[in-house]
Coordinates of C-alpha atoms in Angstrom, one line a residue:
Y1 CA -40.0 -6.1 -46.5
L2 CA -37.5 -8.7 -45.0
L3 CA -34.7 -6.2 -45.4
G4 CA -36.5 -3.4 -43.7
K5 CA -37.5 -5.8 -40.7
E6 CA -34.0 -6.5 -40.3
I7 CA -33.0 -3.1 -40.4
L8 CA -35.1 -2.2 -37.7
R9 CA -34.2 -5.1 -35.6
D10 CA -30.6 -4.2 -36.0
V11 CA -31.1 -0.4 -35.2
Y12 CA -33.3 -1.4 -31.9
M13 CA -30.3 -4.2 -30.9
L14 CA -27.6 -1.3 -31.4
G15 CA -29.5 1.2 -29.6
K16 CA -30.1 -0.9 -26.6
C17 CA -26.3 -1.8 -26.3
D18 CA -23.9 0.3 -24.0
G19 CA -21.4 0.6 -26.3
L20 CA -20.7 1.0 -30.3
V21 CA -18.1 0.5 -32.6
A22 CA -19.3 1.2 -36.1
G23 CA -18.6 3.2 -39.1
L24 CA -20.8 6.3 -40.4
S25 CA -23.5 4.1 -42.0
S26 CA -27.2 4.8 -41.8
I27 CA -27.9 2.3 -39.3
P28 CA -25.7 3.3 -36.9
I29 CA -26.4 7.0 -37.1
I30 CA -30.0 5.8 -36.7
A31 CA -28.9 3.8 -33.8
R32 CA -27.5 6.7 -32.2
A33 CA -30.4 9.1 -32.6
F34 CA -32.9 6.2 -31.2
K35 CA -30.3 5.9 -27.9
K36 CA -30.4 9.9 -27.7
S37 CA -34.2 10.1 -27.9
R38 CA -34.2 8.2 -24.8
E39 CA -31.8 10.7 -23.2
E40 CA -29.3 7.9 -22.9
S41 CA -25.5 7.8 -24.2
Y42 CA -22.8 4.9 -25.0
E43 CA -20.5 4.1 -22.3
H44 CA -18.3 3.6 -25.2
L45 CA -18.5 5.1 -28.7
E46 CA -16.1 4.6 -31.3
I47 CA -16.9 5.8 -34.9
I48 CA -14.8 4.6 -37.6
D49 CA -14.2 7.5 -40.2
K50 CA -11.3 7.5 -42.8
G51 CA -12.5 10.5 -44.6
L52 CA -15.2 9.2 -46.6
H53 CA -17.9 11.3 -45.2
E54 CA -16.3 14.7 -44.5
N55 CA -19.3 16.5 -45.9
L56 CA -21.6 14.8 -43.5
K57 CA -19.7 15.9 -40.4
E58 CA -20.9 19.6 -41.2
S59 CA -24.6 18.5 -41.7
S60 CA -27.5 18.2 -39.5
L61 CA -27.0 14.3 -40.1
Y62 CA -24.1 14.0 -37.9
I63 CA -24.8 13.3 -34.2
R64 CA -21.9 14.4 -31.9
T65 CA -21.6 12.9 -28.7

């Protein structure tokens, strides 16, 4: 329960920020979707990808901005 609550808080707070520097983990991906759902975008967005998720870029879960 507490971990789920912490994750929801993190997603909400990241979705309210003006900029985001993050890797391709689930929380930043969901935060980007949360931001897009309100028709907003980050002023600065830096996704750190060292090639660990090459297959994800071609799937529908990868959100392009």
